[in-house]
Tab-separated table of N, CA and C in Angstrom:
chain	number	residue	atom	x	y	z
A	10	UNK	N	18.412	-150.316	197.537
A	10	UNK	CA	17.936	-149.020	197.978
A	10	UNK	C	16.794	-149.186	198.985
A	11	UNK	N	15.439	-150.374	198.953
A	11	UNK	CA	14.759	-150.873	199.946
A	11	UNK	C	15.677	-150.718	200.880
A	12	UNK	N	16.195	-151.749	200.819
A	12	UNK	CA	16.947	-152.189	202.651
A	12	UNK	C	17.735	-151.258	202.990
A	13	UNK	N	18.336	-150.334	202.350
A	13	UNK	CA	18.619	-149.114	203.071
A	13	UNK	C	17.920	-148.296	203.587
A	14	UNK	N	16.611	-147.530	202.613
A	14	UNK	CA	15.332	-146.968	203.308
A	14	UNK	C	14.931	-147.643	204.354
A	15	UNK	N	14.527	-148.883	204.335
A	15	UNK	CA	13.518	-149.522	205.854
A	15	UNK	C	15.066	-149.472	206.555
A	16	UNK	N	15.811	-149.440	206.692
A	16	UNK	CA	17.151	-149.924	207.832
A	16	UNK	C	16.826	-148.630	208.500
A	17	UNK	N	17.592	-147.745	207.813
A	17	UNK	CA	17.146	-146.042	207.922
A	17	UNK	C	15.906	-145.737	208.987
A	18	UNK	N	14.759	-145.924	208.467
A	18	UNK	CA	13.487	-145.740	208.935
A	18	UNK	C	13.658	-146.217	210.291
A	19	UNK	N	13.704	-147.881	210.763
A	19	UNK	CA	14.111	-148.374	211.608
A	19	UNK	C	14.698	-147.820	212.484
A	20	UNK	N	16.031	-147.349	212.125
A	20	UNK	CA	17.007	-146.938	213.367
A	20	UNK	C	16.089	-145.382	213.882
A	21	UNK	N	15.675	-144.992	212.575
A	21	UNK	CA	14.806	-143.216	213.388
A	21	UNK	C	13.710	-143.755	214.431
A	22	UNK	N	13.175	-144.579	213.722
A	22	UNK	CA	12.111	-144.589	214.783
A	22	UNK	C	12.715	-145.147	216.068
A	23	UNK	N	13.453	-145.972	216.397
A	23	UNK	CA	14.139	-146.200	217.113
A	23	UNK	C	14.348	-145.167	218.276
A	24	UNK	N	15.069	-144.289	217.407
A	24	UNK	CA	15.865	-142.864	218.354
A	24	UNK	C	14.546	-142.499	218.734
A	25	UNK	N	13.626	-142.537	218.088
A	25	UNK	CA	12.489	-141.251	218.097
A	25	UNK	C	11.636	-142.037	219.984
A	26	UNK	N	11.189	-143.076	219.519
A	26	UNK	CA	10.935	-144.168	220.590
A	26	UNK	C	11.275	-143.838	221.757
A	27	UNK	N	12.431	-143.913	221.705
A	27	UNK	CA	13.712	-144.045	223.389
A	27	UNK	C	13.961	-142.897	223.356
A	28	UNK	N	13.388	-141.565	223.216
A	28	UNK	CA	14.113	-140.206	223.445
A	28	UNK	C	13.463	-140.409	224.912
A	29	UNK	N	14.781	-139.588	225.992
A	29	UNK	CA	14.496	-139.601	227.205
A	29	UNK	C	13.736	-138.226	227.730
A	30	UNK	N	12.428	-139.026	228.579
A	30	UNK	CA	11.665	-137.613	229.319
A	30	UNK	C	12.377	-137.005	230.583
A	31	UNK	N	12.301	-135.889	231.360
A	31	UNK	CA	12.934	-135.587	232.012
A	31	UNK	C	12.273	-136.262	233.025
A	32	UNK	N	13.524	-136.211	234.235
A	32	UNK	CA	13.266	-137.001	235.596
A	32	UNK	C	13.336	-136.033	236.848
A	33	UNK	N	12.457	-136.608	237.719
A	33	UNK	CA	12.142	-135.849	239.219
A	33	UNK	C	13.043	-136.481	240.004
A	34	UNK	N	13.975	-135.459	240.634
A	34	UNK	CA	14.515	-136.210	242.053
A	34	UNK	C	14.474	-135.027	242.942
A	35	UNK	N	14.008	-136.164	244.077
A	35	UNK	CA	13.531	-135.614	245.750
A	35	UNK	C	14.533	-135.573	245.928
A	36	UNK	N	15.341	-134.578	246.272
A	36	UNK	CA	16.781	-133.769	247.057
A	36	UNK	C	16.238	-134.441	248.395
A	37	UNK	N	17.584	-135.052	248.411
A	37	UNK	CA	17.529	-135.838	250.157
A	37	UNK	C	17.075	-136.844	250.194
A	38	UNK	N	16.002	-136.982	249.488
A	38	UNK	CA	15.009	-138.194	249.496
A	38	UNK	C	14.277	-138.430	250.413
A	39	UNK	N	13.743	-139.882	251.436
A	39	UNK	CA	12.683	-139.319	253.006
A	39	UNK	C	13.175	-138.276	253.466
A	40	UNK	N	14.819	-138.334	253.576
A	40	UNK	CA	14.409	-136.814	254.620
A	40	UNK	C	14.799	-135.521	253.986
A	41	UNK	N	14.332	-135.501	252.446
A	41	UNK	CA	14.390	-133.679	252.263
A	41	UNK	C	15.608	-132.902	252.231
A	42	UNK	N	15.413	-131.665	251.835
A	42	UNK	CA	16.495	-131.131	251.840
A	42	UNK	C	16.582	-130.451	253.199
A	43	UNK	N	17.797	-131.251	254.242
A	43	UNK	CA	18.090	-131.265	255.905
A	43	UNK	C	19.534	-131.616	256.121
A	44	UNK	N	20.036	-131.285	256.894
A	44	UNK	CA	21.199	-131.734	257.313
A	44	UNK	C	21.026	-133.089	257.666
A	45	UNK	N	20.147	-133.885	257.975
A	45	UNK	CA	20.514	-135.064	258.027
A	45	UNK	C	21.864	-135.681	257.622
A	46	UNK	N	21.486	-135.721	256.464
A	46	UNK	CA	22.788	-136.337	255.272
A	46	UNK	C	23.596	-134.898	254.624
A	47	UNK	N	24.383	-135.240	254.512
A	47	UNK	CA	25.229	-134.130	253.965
A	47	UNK	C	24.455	-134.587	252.000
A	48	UNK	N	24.324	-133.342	251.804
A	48	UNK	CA	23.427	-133.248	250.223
A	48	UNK	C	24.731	-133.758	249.163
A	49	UNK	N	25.596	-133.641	249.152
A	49	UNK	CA	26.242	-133.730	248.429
A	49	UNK	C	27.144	-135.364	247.947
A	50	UNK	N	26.424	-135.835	249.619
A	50	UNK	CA	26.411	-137.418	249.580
A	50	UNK	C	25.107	-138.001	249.117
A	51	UNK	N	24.124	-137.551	249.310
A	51	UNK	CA	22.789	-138.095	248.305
A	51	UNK	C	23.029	-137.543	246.879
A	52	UNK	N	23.679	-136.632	246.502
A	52	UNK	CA	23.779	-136.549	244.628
A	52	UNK	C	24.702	-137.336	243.933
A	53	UNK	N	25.658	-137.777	244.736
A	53	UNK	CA	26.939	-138.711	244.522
A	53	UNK	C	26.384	-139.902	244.000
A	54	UNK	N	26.999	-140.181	242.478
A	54	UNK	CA	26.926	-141.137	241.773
A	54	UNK	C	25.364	-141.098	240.691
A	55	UNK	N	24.743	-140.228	240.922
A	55	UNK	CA	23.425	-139.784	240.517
A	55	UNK	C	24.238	-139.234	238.647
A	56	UNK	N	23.080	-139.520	237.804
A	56	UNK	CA	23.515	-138.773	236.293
A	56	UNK	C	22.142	-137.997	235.986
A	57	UNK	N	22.747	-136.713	236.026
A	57	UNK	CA	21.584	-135.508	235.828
A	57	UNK	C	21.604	-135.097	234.162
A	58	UNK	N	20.584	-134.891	233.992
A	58	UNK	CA	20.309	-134.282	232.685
A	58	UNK	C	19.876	-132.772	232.795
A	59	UNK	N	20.568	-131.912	231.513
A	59	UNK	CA	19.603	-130.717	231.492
A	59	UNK	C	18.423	-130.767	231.342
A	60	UNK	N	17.262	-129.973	232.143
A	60	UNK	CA	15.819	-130.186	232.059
A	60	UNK	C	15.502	-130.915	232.981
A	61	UNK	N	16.260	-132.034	233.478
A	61	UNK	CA	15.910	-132.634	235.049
A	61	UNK	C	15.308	-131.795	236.376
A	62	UNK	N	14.163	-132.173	236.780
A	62	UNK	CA	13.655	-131.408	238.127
A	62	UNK	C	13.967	-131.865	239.579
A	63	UNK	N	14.788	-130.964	240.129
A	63	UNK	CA	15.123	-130.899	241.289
A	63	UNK	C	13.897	-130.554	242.251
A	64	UNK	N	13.577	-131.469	243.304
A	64	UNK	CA	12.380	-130.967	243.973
A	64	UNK	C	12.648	-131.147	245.407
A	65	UNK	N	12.778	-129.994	245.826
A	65	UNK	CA	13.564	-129.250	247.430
A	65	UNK	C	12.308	-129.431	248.204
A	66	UNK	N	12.270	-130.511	249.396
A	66	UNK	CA	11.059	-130.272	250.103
A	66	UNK	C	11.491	-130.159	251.591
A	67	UNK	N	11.490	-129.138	252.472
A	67	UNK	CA	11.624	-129.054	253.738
A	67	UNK	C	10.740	-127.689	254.421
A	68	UNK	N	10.821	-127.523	255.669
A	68	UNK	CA	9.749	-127.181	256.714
A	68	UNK	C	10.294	-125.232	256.140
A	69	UNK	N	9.521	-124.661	255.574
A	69	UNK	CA	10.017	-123.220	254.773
A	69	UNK	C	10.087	-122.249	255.976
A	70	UNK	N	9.654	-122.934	257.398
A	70	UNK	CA	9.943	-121.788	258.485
A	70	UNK	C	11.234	-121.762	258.972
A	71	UNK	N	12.131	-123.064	258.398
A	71	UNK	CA	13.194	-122.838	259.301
A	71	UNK	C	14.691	-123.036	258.486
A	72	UNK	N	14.162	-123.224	257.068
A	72	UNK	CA	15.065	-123.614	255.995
A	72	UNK	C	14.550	-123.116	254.494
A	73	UNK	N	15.689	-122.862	253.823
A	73	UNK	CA	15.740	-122.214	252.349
A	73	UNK	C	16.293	-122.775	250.843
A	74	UNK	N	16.320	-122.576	250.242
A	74	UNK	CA	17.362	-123.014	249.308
A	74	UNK	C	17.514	-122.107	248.100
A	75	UNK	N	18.999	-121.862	247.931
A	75	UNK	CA	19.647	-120.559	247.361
A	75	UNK	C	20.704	-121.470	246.042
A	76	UNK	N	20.231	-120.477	245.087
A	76	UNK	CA	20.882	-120.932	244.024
A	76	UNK	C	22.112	-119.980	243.761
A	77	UNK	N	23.283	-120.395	243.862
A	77	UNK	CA	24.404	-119.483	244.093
A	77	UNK	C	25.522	-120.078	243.024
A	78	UNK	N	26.752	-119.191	243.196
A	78	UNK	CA	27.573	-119.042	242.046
A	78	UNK	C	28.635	-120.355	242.841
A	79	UNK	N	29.800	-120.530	241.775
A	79	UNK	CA	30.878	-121.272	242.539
A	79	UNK	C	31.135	-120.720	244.154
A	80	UNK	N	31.183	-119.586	243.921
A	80	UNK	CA	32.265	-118.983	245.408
A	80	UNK	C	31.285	-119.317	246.137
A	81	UNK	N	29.787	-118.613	245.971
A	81	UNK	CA	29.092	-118.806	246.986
A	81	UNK	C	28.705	-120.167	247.445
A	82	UNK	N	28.954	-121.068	246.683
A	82	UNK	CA	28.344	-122.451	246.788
A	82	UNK	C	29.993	-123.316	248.023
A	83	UNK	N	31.371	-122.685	247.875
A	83	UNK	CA	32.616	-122.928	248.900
A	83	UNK	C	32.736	-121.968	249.526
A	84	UNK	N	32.160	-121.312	249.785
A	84	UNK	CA	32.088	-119.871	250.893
A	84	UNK	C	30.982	-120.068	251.911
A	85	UNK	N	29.793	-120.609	251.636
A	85	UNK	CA	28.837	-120.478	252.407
A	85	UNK	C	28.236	-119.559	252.104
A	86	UNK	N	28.491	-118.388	251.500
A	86	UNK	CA	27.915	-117.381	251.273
A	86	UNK	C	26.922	-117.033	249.976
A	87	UNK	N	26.088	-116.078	249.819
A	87	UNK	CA	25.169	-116.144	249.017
A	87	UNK	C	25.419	-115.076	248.253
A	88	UNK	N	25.841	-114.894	247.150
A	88	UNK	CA	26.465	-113.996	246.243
A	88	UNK	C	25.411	-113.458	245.792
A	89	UNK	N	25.953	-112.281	245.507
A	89	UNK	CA	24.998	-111.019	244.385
A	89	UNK	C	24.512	-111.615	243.521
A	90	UNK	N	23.208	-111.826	243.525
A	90	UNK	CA	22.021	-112.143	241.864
A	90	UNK	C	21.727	-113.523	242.564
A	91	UNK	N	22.126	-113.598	243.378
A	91	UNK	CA	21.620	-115.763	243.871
A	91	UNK	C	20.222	-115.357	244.039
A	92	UNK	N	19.876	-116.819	243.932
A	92	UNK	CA	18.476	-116.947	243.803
A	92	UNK	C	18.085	-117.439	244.961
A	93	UNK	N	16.588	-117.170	245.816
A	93	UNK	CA	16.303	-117.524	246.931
A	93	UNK	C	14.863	-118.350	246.969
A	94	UNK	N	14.996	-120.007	247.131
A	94	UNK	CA	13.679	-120.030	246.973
A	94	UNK	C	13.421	-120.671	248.660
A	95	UNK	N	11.925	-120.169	249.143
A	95	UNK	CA	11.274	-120.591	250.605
A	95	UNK	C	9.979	-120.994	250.232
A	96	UNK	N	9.609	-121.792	249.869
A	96	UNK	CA	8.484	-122.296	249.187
A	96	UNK	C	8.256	-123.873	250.089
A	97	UNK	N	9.348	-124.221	250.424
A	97	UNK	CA	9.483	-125.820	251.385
A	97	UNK	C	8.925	-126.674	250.523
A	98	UNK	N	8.317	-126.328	249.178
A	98	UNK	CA	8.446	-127.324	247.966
A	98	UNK	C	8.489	-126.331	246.513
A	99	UNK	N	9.945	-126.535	246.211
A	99	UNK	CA	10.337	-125.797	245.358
A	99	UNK	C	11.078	-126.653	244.034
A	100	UNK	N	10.601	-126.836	243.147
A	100	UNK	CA	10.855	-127.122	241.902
A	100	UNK	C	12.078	-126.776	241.115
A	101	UNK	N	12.916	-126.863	240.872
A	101	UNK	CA	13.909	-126.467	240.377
A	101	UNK	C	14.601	-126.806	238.849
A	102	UNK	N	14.471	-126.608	237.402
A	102	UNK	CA	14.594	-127.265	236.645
A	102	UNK	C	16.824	-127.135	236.160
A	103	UNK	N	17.184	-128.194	236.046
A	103	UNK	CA	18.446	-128.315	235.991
A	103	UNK	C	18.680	-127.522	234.619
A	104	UNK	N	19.671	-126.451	235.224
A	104	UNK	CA	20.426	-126.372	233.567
A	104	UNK	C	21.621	-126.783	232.941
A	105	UNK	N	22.180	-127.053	231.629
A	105	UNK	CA	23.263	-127.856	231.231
A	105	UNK	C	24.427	-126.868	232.334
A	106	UNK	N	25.230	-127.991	232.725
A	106	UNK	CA	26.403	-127.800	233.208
A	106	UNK	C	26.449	-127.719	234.788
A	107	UNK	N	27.527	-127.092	235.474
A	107	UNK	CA	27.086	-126.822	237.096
A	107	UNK	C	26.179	-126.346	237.233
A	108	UNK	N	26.041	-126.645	238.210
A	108	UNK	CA	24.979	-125.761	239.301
A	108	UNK	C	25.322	-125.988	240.986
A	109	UNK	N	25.010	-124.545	241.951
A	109	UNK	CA	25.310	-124.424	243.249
A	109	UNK	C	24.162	-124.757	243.965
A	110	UNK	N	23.739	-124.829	244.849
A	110	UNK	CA	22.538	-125.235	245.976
A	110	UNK	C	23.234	-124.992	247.422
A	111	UNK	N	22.724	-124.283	248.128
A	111	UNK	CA	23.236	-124.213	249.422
A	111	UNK	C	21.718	-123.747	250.640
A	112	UNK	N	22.019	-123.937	251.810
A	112	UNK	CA	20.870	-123.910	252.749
A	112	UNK	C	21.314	-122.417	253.349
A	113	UNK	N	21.030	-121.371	253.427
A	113	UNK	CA	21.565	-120.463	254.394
A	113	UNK	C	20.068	-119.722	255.295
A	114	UNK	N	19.512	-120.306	255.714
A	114	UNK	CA	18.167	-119.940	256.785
A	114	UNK	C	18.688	-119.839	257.940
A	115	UNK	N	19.675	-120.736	258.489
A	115	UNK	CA	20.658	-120.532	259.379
A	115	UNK	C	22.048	-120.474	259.259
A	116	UNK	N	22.763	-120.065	259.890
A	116	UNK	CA	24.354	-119.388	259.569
A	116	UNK	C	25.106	-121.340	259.471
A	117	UNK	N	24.444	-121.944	260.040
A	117	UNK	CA	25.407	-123.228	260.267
A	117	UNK	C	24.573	-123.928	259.458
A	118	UNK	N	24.107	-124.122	258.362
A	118	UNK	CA	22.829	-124.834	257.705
A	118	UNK	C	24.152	-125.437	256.511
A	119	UNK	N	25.110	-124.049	256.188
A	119	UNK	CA	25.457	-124.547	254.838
A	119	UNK	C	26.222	-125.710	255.425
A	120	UNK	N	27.794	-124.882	256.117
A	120	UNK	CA	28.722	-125.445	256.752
A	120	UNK	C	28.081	-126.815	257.237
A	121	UNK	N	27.080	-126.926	257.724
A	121	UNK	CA	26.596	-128.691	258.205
A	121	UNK	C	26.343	-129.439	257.454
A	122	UNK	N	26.368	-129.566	256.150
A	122	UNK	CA	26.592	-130.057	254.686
A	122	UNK	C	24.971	-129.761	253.892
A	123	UNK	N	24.422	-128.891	254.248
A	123	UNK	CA	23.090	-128.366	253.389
A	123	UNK	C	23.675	-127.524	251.919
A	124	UNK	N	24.287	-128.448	251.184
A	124	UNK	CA	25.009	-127.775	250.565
A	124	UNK	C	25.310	-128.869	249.013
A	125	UNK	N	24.914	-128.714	247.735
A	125	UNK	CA	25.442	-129.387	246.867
A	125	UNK	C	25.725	-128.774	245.609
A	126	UNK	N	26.598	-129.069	244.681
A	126	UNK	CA	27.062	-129.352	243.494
A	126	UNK	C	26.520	-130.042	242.420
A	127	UNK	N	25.752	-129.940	241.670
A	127	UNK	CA	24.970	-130.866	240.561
A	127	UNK	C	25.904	-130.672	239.262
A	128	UNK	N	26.070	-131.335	238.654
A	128	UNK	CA	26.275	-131.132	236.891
A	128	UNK	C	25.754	-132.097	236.518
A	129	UNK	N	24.683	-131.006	235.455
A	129	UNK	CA	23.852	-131.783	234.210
A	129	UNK	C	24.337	-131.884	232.818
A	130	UNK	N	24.083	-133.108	232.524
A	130	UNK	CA	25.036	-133.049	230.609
A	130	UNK	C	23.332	-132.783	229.742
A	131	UNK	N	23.968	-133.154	228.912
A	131	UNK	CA	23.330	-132.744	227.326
A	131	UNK	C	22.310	-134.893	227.573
């Protein structure tokens, strides 16, 4: 019954130890959230967690970032209830499952790949 209790104990503290804190990623990375790179090629291969912070940094006079539904996120377009943030450092905390991101400050921002797809697990 010892070596079951301490085994027990062991493995909790264990879990308890290695529970993971959430993580910051710079969208774009040096260069921000920009057409540079198409966004959806800097999230590629990336593993997001719910609670993960997305942190959008670009010039807020000439660029945006809109939290939008499926359609709006393959439409280009910014659907009813999307969210608009112009802050040029905007925080974003991931929630479980998809999520849309798109640039629309200019009409050709999305279409030029200012535009990504995230899914966060558990």
């Amino acid at each position: 019954m010892v070596i079951i209790m301490t085994v027990l104990c062991l493995f909790l503290a264990n879990n308890v130890t290695h529970a993971r804190r959430q993580a910051t990623y710079y969208v774009g990375g040096v260069y921000g959230w920009d057409t540079i790179i198409p966004m959806d090629t800097w999230a590629r291969g990336k593993i997001f967690y719910a609670g993960d912070i997305l942190e959008f940094k670009y010039d807020y006079l000439t660029s945006n970032v809109m939290v939008v539904n499926r359609t709006g996120y393959e439409t280009c377009i910014a659907n009813e209830g999307a969210k608009e943030y112009t802050s040029g450092d905007d925080r974003i905390s991931l929630p479980y499952g998809l999520s849309y991101y798109i640039g629309t400050y200019d009409d050709a921002d999305c279409s030029a790949g200012l535009k990504m797809a995230i899914r966060a697990i558990s």
